[in-house]
mmCIF file of C-alpha atoms and ligand atoms in Angstrom:
data_model
loop_
_atom_site.group_PDB
_atom_site.id
_atom_site.type_symbol
_atom_site.label_atom_id
_atom_site.label_comp_id
_atom_site.label_asym_id
_atom_site.label_seq_id
_atom_site.Cartn_x
_atom_site.Cartn_y
_atom_site.Cartn_z
ATOM 1 C CA UNK A 100 132.507 26.930 119.499
ATOM 2 C CA UNK A 101 136.059 25.723 119.537
ATOM 3 C CA UNK A 102 137.803 25.645 116.193
ATOM 4 C CA UNK A 103 140.707 23.287 115.773
ATOM 5 C CA UNK A 104 143.798 25.145 114.615
ATOM 6 C CA UNK A 105 147.271 24.313 113.417
ATOM 7 C CA UNK A 106 149.813 25.140 116.088
ATOM 8 C CA UNK A 107 152.790 24.674 113.797
ATOM 9 C CA UNK A 108 153.559 22.863 110.597
ATOM 10 C CA UNK A 109 152.202 19.736 112.249
ATOM 11 C CA UNK A 110 148.513 19.301 112.968
ATOM 12 C CA UNK A 111 147.441 20.150 116.480
ATOM 13 C CA UNK A 112 144.963 22.143 118.506
ATOM 14 C CA UNK A 113 145.241 24.804 121.122
ATOM 15 C CA UNK A 114 142.066 25.539 122.970
ATOM 16 C CA UNK A 115 142.491 29.269 123.847
ATOM 17 C CA UNK A 116 142.992 30.222 120.187
ATOM 18 C CA UNK A 117 139.849 30.759 118.098
ATOM 19 C CA UNK A 118 141.745 30.970 114.819
ATOM 20 C CA UNK A 119 145.141 31.562 113.294
ATOM 21 C CA UNK A 120 145.347 35.012 111.726
ATOM 22 C CA UNK A 121 148.928 34.925 110.420
ATOM 23 C CA UNK A 122 150.588 31.544 110.047
ATOM 24 C CA UNK A 123 154.180 30.763 110.897
ATOM 25 C CA UNK A 124 154.926 30.342 107.194
ATOM 26 C CA UNK A 125 153.563 33.798 106.270
ATOM 27 C CA UNK A 126 155.446 35.415 109.160
ATOM 28 C CA UNK A 127 158.724 33.887 108.018
ATOM 29 C CA UNK A 128 158.191 34.984 104.410
ATOM 30 C CA UNK A 129 157.196 38.538 105.306
ATOM 31 C CA UNK A 130 160.042 39.009 107.796
ATOM 32 C CA UNK A 131 162.480 37.952 105.054
ATOM 33 C CA UNK A 132 160.982 40.628 102.766
ATOM 34 C CA UNK A 133 161.274 43.268 105.475
ATOM 35 C CA UNK A 134 164.868 42.248 106.131
ATOM 36 C CA UNK A 135 165.750 42.639 102.458
ATOM 37 C CA UNK A 136 164.032 46.015 102.282
ATOM 38 C CA UNK A 137 165.721 47.327 105.451
ATOM 39 C CA UNK A 138 169.113 46.010 104.307
ATOM 40 C CA UNK A 139 168.716 47.841 100.994
ATOM 41 C CA UNK A 140 167.519 51.057 102.641
ATOM 42 C CA UNK A 141 170.458 51.080 105.088
ATOM 43 C CA UNK A 142 173.119 49.787 102.688
ATOM 44 C CA UNK A 143 176.599 50.880 103.773
ATOM 45 C CA UNK A 144 175.410 51.804 107.267
ATOM 46 C CA UNK A 145 175.167 50.060 110.609
ATOM 47 C CA UNK A 146 171.735 49.827 112.151
ATOM 48 C CA UNK A 147 171.054 50.065 115.889
ATOM 49 C CA UNK A 148 168.010 47.938 116.660
ATOM 50 C CA UNK A 149 166.009 48.999 119.707
ATOM 51 C CA UNK A 150 163.597 46.248 120.709
ATOM 52 C CA UNK A 151 160.648 47.076 122.898
ATOM 53 C CA UNK A 152 160.321 44.422 125.574
ATOM 54 C CA UNK A 153 158.816 42.075 125.948
ATOM 55 C CA UNK A 154 156.573 41.766 122.914
ATOM 56 C CA UNK A 155 159.183 42.564 120.244
ATOM 57 C CA UNK A 156 161.722 39.969 121.378
ATOM 58 C CA UNK A 157 160.705 37.297 118.878
ATOM 59 C CA UNK A 158 160.188 39.618 115.897
ATOM 60 C CA UNK A 159 163.512 41.304 116.666
ATOM 61 C CA UNK A 160 165.378 37.996 116.790
ATOM 62 C CA UNK A 161 163.859 36.920 113.465
ATOM 63 C CA UNK A 162 164.354 40.283 111.758
ATOM 64 C CA UNK A 163 167.953 40.650 112.936
ATOM 65 C CA UNK A 164 168.869 37.301 111.404
ATOM 66 C CA UNK A 165 167.610 38.179 107.936
ATOM 67 C CA UNK A 166 169.492 41.494 107.724
ATOM 68 C CA UNK A 167 172.552 41.609 105.508
ATOM 69 C CA UNK A 168 173.919 44.795 107.116
ATOM 70 C CA UNK A 169 175.767 45.156 110.435
ATOM 71 C CA UNK A 170 173.450 45.571 113.402
ATOM 72 C CA UNK A 171 173.734 46.268 117.113
ATOM 73 C CA UNK A 172 171.041 45.639 119.744
ATOM 74 C CA UNK A 173 169.536 47.422 122.696
ATOM 75 C CA UNK A 174 166.210 47.018 124.486
ATOM 76 C CA UNK A 175 163.795 49.155 126.384
ATOM 77 C CA UNK A 176 160.588 48.350 128.198
ATOM 78 C CA UNK A 177 157.392 50.341 128.209
ATOM 79 C CA UNK A 178 153.972 49.214 129.302
ATOM 80 C CA UNK A 179 150.601 50.598 128.276
ATOM 81 C CA UNK A 180 148.362 47.669 129.153
ATOM 82 C CA UNK A 181 149.023 46.150 132.565
ATOM 83 C CA UNK A 182 147.282 42.780 132.685
ATOM 84 C CA UNK A 183 144.188 43.684 130.620
ATOM 85 C CA UNK A 184 143.372 43.646 126.924
ATOM 86 C CA UNK A 185 142.470 47.338 126.502
ATOM 87 C CA UNK A 186 144.993 50.160 126.361
ATOM 88 C CA UNK A 187 144.859 52.403 129.412
ATOM 89 C CA UNK A 188 146.314 55.264 127.381
ATOM 90 C CA UNK A 189 149.009 55.608 130.028
ATOM 91 C CA UNK A 190 152.529 54.756 128.860
ATOM 92 C CA UNK A 191 154.602 53.477 131.747
ATOM 93 C CA UNK A 192 158.377 53.542 131.420
ATOM 94 C CA UNK A 193 160.032 50.431 132.875
ATOM 95 C CA UNK A 194 163.563 50.040 131.479
ATOM 96 C CA UNK A 195 165.762 52.563 129.636
ATOM 97 C CA UNK A 196 168.361 51.825 126.970
ATOM 98 C CA UNK A 197 171.814 50.707 128.075
ATOM 99 C CA UNK A 198 173.659 52.754 125.431
ATOM 100 C CA UNK A 199 173.503 56.240 123.928
ATOM 101 C CA UNK A 200 171.793 56.457 120.525
ATOM 102 C CA UNK A 201 173.339 59.791 119.590
ATOM 103 C CA UNK A 202 174.551 59.752 115.971
ATOM 104 C CA UNK A 203 173.304 56.200 115.365
ATOM 105 C CA UNK A 204 170.816 54.870 112.836
ATOM 106 C CA UNK A 205 168.088 53.672 115.160
ATOM 107 C CA UNK A 206 165.404 51.191 114.185
ATOM 108 C CA UNK A 207 162.712 50.824 116.831
ATOM 109 C CA UNK A 208 161.396 47.255 116.688
ATOM 110 C CA UNK A 209 157.912 46.771 118.118
ATOM 111 C CA UNK A 210 155.426 43.894 118.084
ATOM 112 C CA UNK A 211 152.267 45.805 117.195
ATOM 113 C CA UNK A 212 150.981 49.329 116.723
ATOM 114 C CA UNK A 213 147.431 49.700 117.993
ATOM 115 C CA UNK A 214 146.328 53.120 119.307
ATOM 116 C CA UNK A 215 149.795 54.464 118.429
ATOM 117 C CA UNK A 216 150.270 55.939 121.923
ATOM 118 C CA UNK A 217 153.309 53.802 122.736
ATOM 119 C CA UNK A 218 155.140 54.457 119.451
ATOM 120 C CA UNK A 219 154.276 58.144 119.514
ATOM 121 C CA UNK A 220 155.846 58.411 122.955
ATOM 122 C CA UNK A 221 158.883 56.363 121.900
ATOM 123 C CA UNK A 222 159.498 58.353 118.716
ATOM 124 C CA UNK A 223 159.357 61.645 120.628
ATOM 125 C CA UNK A 224 161.603 60.545 123.461
ATOM 126 C CA UNK A 225 164.213 58.827 121.256
ATOM 127 C CA UNK A 226 164.297 61.664 118.694
ATOM 128 C CA UNK A 227 165.202 64.018 121.550
ATOM 129 C CA UNK A 228 168.378 61.959 122.115
ATOM 130 C CA UNK A 229 169.871 62.936 118.751
ATOM 131 C CA UNK A 230 170.045 59.772 116.615
ATOM 132 C CA UNK A 231 171.418 60.134 113.055
ATOM 133 C CA UNK A 232 168.093 58.677 111.894
ATOM 134 C CA UNK A 233 165.075 57.002 113.421
ATOM 135 C CA UNK A 234 162.649 54.526 111.873
ATOM 136 C CA UNK A 235 160.136 52.002 113.156
ATOM 137 C CA UNK A 236 159.494 48.371 112.235
ATOM 138 C CA UNK A 237 156.391 46.608 113.539
ATOM 139 C CA UNK A 238 155.298 43.037 112.998
ATOM 140 C CA UNK A 239 151.597 43.951 113.085
ATOM 141 C CA UNK A 240 149.510 47.067 112.512
ATOM 142 C CA UNK A 241 145.918 47.510 113.707
ATOM 143 C CA UNK A 242 145.462 50.696 111.676
ATOM 144 C CA UNK A 243 141.723 51.037 112.399
ATOM 145 C CA UNK A 244 142.454 51.540 116.113
ATOM 146 C CA UNK A 245 144.819 54.486 115.766
ATOM 147 C CA UNK A 246 144.257 57.382 118.199
ATOM 148 C CA UNK A 247 147.415 59.332 117.360
ATOM 149 C CA UNK A 248 148.952 59.400 113.887
ATOM 150 C CA UNK A 249 152.451 57.942 114.009
ATOM 151 C CA UNK A 250 154.797 57.137 111.104
ATOM 152 C CA UNK A 251 155.705 53.448 110.772
ATOM 153 C CA UNK A 252 158.290 52.800 108.073
ATOM 154 C CA UNK A 253 158.191 48.974 108.022
ATOM 155 C CA UNK A 254 154.990 46.979 108.615
ATOM 156 C CA UNK A 255 154.762 43.198 108.582
ATOM 157 C CA UNK A 256 150.988 42.701 108.379
ATOM 158 C CA UNK A 257 147.976 44.991 108.640
ATOM 159 C CA UNK A 258 145.431 43.154 110.760
ATOM 160 C CA UNK A 259 141.797 43.779 111.711
ATOM 161 C CA UNK A 260 140.682 44.992 115.125
ATOM 162 C CA UNK A 261 140.920 41.827 117.191
ATOM 163 C CA UNK A 262 142.918 40.982 120.274
ATOM 164 C CA UNK A 263 145.751 38.770 119.090
ATOM 165 C CA UNK A 264 148.454 36.719 120.795
ATOM 166 C CA UNK A 265 151.524 34.798 119.734
ATOM 167 C CA UNK A 266 154.739 35.759 117.932
ATOM 168 C CA UNK A 267 155.710 37.749 121.038
ATOM 169 C CA UNK A 268 152.262 39.121 121.868
ATOM 170 C CA UNK A 269 150.723 38.172 125.170
ATOM 171 C CA UNK A 270 147.590 38.183 127.196
ATOM 172 C CA UNK A 271 148.456 38.574 130.898
ATOM 173 C CA UNK A 272 151.962 37.309 130.172
ATOM 174 C CA UNK A 273 150.902 34.178 128.305
ATOM 175 C CA UNK A 274 150.953 32.889 124.694
ATOM 176 C CA UNK A 275 154.045 34.866 123.579
ATOM 177 C CA UNK A 276 155.724 31.672 122.442
ATOM 178 C CA UNK A 277 153.062 30.634 119.930
ATOM 179 C CA UNK A 278 154.813 30.541 116.535
ATOM 180 C CA UNK A 279 151.833 32.165 114.747
ATOM 181 C CA UNK A 280 149.549 35.149 115.392
ATOM 182 C CA UNK A 281 146.192 33.938 116.656
ATOM 183 C CA UNK A 282 142.923 35.428 117.794
ATOM 184 C CA UNK A 283 142.289 34.628 121.406
ATOM 185 C CA UNK A 284 138.862 33.287 122.260
ATOM 186 C CA UNK A 285 136.970 36.123 124.024
ATOM 187 C CA UNK A 286 136.093 33.735 126.872
ATOM 188 C CA UNK A 287 139.773 33.740 127.821
ATOM 189 C CA UNK A 288 139.869 37.454 128.619
ATOM 190 C CA UNK A 289 136.278 38.062 129.694
ATOM 191 C CA UNK A 290 136.368 35.313 132.325
HETATM 192 P P1 IMP B 690 149.399 51.096 121.502
HETATM 193 O O1 IMP B 690 150.151 52.008 122.425
HETATM 194 O O2 IMP B 690 147.913 51.140 121.770
HETATM 195 O O3 IMP B 690 149.721 51.285 120.042
HETATM 196 O O4 IMP B 690 149.736 49.625 121.907
HETATM 197 C C1 IMP B 690 150.966 49.067 121.766
HETATM 198 C C2 IMP B 690 151.130 47.925 122.728
HETATM 199 O O5 IMP B 690 149.882 47.381 123.163
HETATM 200 C C3 IMP B 690 151.853 46.798 122.059
HETATM 201 O O6 IMP B 690 153.241 46.919 122.200
HETATM 202 C C4 IMP B 690 151.309 45.594 122.766
HETATM 203 O O7 IMP B 690 152.092 45.313 123.905
HETATM 204 C C5 IMP B 690 149.926 45.981 123.194
HETATM 205 N N1 IMP B 690 148.881 45.440 122.298
HETATM 206 C C6 IMP B 690 148.125 46.112 121.406
HETATM 207 N N2 IMP B 690 147.285 45.302 120.765
HETATM 208 C C7 IMP B 690 147.516 44.059 121.251
HETATM 209 C C8 IMP B 690 146.950 42.756 120.959
HETATM 210 O O8 IMP B 690 146.067 42.561 120.111
HETATM 211 N N3 IMP B 690 147.467 41.730 121.668
HETATM 212 C C9 IMP B 690 148.449 41.872 122.604
HETATM 213 N N4 IMP B 690 148.990 43.061 122.906
HETATM 214 C C10 IMP B 690 148.537 44.148 122.223
#
């Protein structure tokens, strides 16, 4: 059955989405809270935000703009999924950072933590490069799916075990631009 959903603040429908899990309004409010918390925690310091492409691009842009401390940006790309909806468990390294992180206060910005394999790998490899400090901010956390324990200092929303898209998250490259987090209809990825 297709459920009509709100695509934004205006009424609308978007067939591939079964239901909205986190609305645009809740995302905005929670990101503002995270920004205030991070700004307080790093008061007097400059933060070096490391966004994990491509999924974190939207969360990073939103989070960066609600910080009240100086921030610099870099990006890296890692893939653990290919074109499917299940983690392969293999972390593939695609793009390294442009700048050294030695002596900097690094905040890894990621879209979602699921099995934890990607963040575990990132924490280990970035810690080895000698940052002054390292912390992680994720928009979403599927805690029930964790395979490796990994510390996550800043979490937007804990969500149930469902494949979600929007707010940067994709299925086979699509739906990243949806302004909310939605549950994809299973027919879309089982077809
Ligand atoms: P992990 O290594 O299993 O923790 O997975 C992290 C990565 O898997 C994320 O950066 C996403 O790219 C992807 N991922 C995990 N769950 C979802 C989902 O529900 N929708 C879209 N991508 C997801």
